[in-house]
Short mmCIF file of C-alpha atoms in Angstrom, two decimals:
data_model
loop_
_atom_site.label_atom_id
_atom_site.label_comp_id
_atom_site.label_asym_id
_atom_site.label_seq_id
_atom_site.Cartn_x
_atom_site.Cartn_y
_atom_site.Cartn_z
CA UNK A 1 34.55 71.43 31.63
CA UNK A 2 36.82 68.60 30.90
CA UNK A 3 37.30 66.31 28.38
CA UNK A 4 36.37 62.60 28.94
CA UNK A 5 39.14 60.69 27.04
CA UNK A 6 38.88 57.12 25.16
CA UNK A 7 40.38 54.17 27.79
CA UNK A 8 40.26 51.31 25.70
CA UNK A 9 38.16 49.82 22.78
CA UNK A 10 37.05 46.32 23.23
CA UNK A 11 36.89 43.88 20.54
CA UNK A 12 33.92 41.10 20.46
CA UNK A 13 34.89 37.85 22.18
CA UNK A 14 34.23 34.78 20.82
CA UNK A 15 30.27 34.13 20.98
CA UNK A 16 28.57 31.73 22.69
CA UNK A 17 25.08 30.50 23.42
CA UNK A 18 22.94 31.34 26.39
CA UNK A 19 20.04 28.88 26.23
CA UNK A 20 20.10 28.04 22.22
CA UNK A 21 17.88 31.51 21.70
CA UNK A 22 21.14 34.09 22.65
CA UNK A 23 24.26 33.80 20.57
CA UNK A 24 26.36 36.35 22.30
CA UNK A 25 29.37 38.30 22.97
CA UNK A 26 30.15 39.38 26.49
CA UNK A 27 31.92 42.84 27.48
CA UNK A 28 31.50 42.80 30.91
CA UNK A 29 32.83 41.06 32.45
CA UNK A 30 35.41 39.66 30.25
CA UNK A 31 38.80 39.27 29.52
CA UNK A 32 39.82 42.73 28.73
CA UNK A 33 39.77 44.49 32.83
CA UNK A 34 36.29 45.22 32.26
CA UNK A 35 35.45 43.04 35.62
CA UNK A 36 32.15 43.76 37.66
CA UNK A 37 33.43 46.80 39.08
CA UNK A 38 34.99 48.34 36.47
CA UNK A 39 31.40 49.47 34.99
CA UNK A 40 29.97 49.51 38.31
CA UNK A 41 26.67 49.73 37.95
CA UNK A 42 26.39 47.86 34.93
CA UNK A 43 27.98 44.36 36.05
CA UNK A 44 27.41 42.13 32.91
CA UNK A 45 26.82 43.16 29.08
CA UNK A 46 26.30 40.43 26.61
CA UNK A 47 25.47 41.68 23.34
CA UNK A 48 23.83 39.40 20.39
CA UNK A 49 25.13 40.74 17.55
CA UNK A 50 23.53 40.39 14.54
CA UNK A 51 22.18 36.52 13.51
CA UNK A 52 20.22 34.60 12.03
CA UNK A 53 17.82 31.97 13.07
CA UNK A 54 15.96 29.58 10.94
CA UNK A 55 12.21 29.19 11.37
CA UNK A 56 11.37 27.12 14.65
CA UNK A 57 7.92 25.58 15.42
CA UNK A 58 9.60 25.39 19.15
CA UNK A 59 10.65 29.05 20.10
CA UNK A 60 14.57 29.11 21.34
CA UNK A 61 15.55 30.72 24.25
CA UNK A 62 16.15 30.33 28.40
CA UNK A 63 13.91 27.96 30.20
CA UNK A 64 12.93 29.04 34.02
CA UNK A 65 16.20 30.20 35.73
CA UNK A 66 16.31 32.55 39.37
CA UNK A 67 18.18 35.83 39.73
CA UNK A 68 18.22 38.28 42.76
CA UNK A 69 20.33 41.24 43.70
CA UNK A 70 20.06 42.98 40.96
CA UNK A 71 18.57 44.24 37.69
CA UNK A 72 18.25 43.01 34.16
CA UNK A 73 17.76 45.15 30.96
CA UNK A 74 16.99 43.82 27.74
CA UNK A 75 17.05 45.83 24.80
CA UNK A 76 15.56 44.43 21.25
CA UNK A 77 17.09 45.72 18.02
CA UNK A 78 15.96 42.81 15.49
CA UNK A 79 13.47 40.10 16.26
CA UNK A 80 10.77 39.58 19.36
CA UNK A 81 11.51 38.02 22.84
CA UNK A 82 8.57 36.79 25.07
CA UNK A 83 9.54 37.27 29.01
CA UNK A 84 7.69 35.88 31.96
CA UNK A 85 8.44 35.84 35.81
CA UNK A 86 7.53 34.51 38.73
CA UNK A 87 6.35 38.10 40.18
CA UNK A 88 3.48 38.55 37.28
CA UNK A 89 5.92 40.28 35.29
CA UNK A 90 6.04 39.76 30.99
CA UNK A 91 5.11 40.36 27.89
CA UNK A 92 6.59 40.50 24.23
CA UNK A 93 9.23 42.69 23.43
CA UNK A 94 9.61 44.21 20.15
CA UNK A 95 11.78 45.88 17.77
CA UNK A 96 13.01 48.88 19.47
CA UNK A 97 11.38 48.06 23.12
CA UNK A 98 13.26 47.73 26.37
CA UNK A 99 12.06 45.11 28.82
CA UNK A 100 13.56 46.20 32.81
CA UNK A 101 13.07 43.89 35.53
CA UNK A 102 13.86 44.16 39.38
CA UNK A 103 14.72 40.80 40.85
CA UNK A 104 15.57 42.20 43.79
CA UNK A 105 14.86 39.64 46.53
CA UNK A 106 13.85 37.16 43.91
CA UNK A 107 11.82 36.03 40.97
CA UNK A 108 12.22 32.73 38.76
CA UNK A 109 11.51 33.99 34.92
CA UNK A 110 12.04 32.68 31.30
CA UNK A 111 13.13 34.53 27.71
CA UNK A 112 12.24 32.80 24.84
CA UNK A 113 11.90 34.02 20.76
CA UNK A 114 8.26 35.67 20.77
CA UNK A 115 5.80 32.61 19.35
CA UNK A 116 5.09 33.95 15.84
CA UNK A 117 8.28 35.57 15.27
CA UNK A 118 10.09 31.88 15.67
CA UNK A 119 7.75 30.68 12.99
CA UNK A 120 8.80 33.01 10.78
CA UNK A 121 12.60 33.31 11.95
CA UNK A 122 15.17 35.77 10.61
CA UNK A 123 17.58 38.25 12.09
CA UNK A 124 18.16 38.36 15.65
CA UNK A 125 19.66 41.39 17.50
CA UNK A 126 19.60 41.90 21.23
CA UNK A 127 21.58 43.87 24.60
CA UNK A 128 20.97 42.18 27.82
CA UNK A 129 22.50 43.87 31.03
CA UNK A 130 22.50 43.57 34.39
CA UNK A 131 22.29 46.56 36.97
CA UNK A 132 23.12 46.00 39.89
CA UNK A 133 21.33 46.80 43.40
CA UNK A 134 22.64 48.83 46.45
CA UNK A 135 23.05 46.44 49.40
CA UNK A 136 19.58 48.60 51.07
CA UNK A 137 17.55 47.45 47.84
CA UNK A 138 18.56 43.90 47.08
CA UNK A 139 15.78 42.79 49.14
CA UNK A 140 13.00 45.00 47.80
CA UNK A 141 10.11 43.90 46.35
CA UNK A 142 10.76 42.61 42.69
CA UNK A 143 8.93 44.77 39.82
CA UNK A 144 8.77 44.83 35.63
CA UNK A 145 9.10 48.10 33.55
CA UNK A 146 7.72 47.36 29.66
CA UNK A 147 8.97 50.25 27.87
CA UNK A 148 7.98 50.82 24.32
CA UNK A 149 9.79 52.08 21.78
CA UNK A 150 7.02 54.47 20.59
CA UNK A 151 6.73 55.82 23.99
CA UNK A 152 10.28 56.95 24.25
CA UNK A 153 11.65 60.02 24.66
CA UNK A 154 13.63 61.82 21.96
CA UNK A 155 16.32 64.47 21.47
CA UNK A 156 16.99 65.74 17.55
CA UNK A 157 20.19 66.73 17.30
CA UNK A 158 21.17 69.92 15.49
CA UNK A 159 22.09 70.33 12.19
CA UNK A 160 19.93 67.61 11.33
CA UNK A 161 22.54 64.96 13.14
CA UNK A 162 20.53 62.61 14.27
CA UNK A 163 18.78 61.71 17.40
CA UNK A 164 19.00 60.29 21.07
CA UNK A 165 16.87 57.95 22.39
CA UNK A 166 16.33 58.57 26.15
CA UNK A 167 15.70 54.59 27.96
CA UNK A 168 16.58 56.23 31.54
CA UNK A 169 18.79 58.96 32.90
CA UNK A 170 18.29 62.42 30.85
CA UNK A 171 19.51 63.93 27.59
CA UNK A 172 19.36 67.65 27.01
CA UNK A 173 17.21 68.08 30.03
CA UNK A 174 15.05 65.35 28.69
CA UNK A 175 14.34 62.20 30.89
CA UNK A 176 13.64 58.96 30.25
CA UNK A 177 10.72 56.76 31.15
CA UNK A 178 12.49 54.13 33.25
CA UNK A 179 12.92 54.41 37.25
CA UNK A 180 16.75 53.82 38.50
CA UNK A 181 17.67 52.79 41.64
CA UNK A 182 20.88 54.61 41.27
CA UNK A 183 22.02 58.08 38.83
CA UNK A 184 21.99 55.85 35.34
CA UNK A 185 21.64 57.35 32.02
CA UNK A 186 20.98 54.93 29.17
CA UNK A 187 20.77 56.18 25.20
CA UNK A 188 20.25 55.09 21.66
CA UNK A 189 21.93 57.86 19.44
CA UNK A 190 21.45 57.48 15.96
CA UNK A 191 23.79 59.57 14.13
CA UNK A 192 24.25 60.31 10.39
CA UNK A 193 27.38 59.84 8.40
CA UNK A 194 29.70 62.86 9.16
CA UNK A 195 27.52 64.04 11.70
CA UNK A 196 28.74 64.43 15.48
CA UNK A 197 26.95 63.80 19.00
CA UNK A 198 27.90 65.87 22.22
CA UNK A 199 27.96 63.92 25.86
CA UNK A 200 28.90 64.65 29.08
CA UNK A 201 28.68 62.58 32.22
CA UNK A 202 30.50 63.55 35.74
CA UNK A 203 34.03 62.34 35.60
CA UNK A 204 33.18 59.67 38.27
CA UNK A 205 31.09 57.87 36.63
CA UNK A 206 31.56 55.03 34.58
CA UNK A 207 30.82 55.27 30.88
CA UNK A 208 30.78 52.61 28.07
CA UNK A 209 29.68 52.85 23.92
CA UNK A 210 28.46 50.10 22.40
CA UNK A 211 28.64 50.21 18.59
CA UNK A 212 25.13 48.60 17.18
CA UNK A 213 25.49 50.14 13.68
CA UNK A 214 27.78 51.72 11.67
CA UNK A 215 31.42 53.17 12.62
CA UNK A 216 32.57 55.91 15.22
CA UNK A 217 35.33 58.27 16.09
CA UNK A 218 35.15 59.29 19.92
CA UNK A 219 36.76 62.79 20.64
CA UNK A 220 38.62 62.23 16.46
CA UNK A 221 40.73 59.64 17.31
CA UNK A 222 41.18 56.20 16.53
CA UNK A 223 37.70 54.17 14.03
CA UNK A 224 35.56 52.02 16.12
CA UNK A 225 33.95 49.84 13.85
CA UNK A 226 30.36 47.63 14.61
CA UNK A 227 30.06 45.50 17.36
CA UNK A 228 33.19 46.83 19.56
CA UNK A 229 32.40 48.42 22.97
CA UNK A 230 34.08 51.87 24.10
CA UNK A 231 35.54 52.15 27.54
CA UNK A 232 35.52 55.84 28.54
CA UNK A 233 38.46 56.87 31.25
CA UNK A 234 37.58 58.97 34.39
CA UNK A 235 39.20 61.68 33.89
CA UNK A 236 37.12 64.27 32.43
CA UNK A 237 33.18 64.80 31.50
CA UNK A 238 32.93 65.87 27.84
CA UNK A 239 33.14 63.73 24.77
CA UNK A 240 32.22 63.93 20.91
CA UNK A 241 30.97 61.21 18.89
CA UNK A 242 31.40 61.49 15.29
CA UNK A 243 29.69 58.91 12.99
CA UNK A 244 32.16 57.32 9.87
CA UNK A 245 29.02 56.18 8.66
CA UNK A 246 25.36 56.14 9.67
CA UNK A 247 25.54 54.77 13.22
CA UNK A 248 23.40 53.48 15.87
CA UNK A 249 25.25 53.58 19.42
CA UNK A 250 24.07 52.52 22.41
CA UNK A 251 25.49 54.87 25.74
CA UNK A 252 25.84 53.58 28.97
CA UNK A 253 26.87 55.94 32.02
CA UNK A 254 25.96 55.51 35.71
CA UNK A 255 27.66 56.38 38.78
CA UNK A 256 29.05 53.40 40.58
CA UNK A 257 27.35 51.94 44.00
CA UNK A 258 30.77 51.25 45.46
CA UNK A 259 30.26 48.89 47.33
CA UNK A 260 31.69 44.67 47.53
CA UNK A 261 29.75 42.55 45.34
CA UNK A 262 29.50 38.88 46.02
CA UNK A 263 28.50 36.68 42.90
CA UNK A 264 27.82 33.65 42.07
CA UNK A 265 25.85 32.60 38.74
CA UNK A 266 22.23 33.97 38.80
CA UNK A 267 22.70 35.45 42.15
CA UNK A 268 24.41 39.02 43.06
CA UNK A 269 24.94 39.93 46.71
CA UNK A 270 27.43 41.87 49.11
CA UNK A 271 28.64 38.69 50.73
CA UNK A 272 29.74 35.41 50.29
CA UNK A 273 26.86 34.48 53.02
CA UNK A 274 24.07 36.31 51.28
CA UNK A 275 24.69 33.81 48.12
CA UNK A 276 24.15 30.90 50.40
CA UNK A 277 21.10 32.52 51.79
CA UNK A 278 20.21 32.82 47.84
CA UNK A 279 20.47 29.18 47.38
CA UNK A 280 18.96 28.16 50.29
CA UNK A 281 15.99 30.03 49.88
CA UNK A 282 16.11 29.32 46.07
CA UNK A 283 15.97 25.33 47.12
CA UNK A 284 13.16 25.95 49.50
CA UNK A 285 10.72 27.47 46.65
CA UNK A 286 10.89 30.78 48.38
CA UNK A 287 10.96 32.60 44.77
CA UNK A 288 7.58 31.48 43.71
CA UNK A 289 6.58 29.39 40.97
CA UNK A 290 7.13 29.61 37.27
CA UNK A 291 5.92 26.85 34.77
CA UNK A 292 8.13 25.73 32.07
#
């Protein structure tokens, strides 16, 4: 085996809002290379670092919006998001839970702050992703996977290092609870302070750290403190993570679909003509109906 060496660590951009419920930073893509391809299947990663929210009798978020082509993954760290689509898909999404929805050919949906929890308000933490489709599936039917936290599976590490979280791929052998269209291994690893993690991923595919909590070394080298993203190189399969201090990282690895990718806003395709078919077929109500 090979090692898997450190490309690049990514600094947060400047936030912004999504809606006036998602104050985030986006990695991919953004300014630093990391384009659509580059982490190909994972073709957008805003991350909404820690923040907080005052108390709202009106819960902030997205109103109705389309997507199709493609996959989003929402993954709640602090604070409660309420989801609803067009395709019967929803619910409230916890601390800790992971909310996966296939637009595929379609849906309309909404993310707000979960009712109660905007009452309240208080700090907000949040990953949203999108995976993209192979051309053959971009048309399937759309579908929701609510996947609780308590649910999950989990590896403890040796030496009493910590633990991985399996959302989808496998860990040790271990497999998560969420289907993948495509070979896609998503983790939470919670390390202790002077502890170390073990991964390895086939060279080929692309493989990203987001730091959530704490501080990292990747393979000894250079600190990566909170709230910068890792981009892994293709050139080997091994890598360590050691945590500075008590850290929560979030590992992203899936081998890429390869193939063109057409986009434009809510809407990702293989062709320029397949995103006109998307509006069209948005503007004719062919993605069902979705109150506000």
């Amino acid at each position: 085996m090979s090692t898997k060496s450190l490309e690049l660590v990514v600094s947060p951009s400047a936030p912004h809002f999504v809606g006036d419920g998602f104050r985030v930073h986006n990695f991919v893509p953004s300014a630093y290379k990391l384009d659509m391809k580059r982490m190909d299947p994972i073709i957008m990663l805003d991350y909404n670092s820690k923040y907080t929210f005052e108390p709202s009798l009106e819960p902030k978020g997205v109103g109705v919006h389309p997507h199709r082509g493609f996959e989003t993954v929402t993954i709640a760290y602090k604070g409660k998001i309420e989801h609803h689509d067009s395709s019967g898909g929803g619910g409230v999404i916890a601390e800790g839970d992971v909310q996966w929805m296939t637009a595929a050919s379609g849906v309309l949906h909404k993310e707000f702050h979960e009712k109660e929890w905007s009452k309240k308000g208080g700090e907000f933490q949040m990953v949203q992703m999108w995976v993209n489709l192979p051309a053959k599936y971009k048309m399937s039917t759309p579908k929701y996977q609510a996947l609780e936290n308590s649910k999950m599976s989990r590896v403890q590490l040796e030496h009493s290092a910590g633990e991985v979280e399996i959302i989808a791929g496998e860990y040790q052998g271990i497999s998560g609870a969420a289907s993948t269209f495509t070979p896609l291994h998503l983790y939470n690893a919670r390390i202790n302070k002077g502890a170390n993690a073990n991964f390895s991923f086939p060279s080929h595919f692309n493989t990203g750290l987001l730091v959530v909590e704490g501080s990292i070394k990747v393979n000894n080298s250079q600190e990566v403190p909170t709230d910068h993203f890792v981009l892994m190189a293709n050139d080997g399969e091994d890598f360590v993570v050691q945590a500075s201090s008590d850290a929560l990282v979030l590992v992203l690895s899936g081998e890429p679909i390869n193939e063109p990718i057409a986009s434009h806003g809510p809407f990702v395709m293989n062709t320029r003509e397949e995103i006109v078919q998307a509006f069209e077929d948005y503007n004719n109500g062919k993605f069902g109906y979705l109150a506000d």
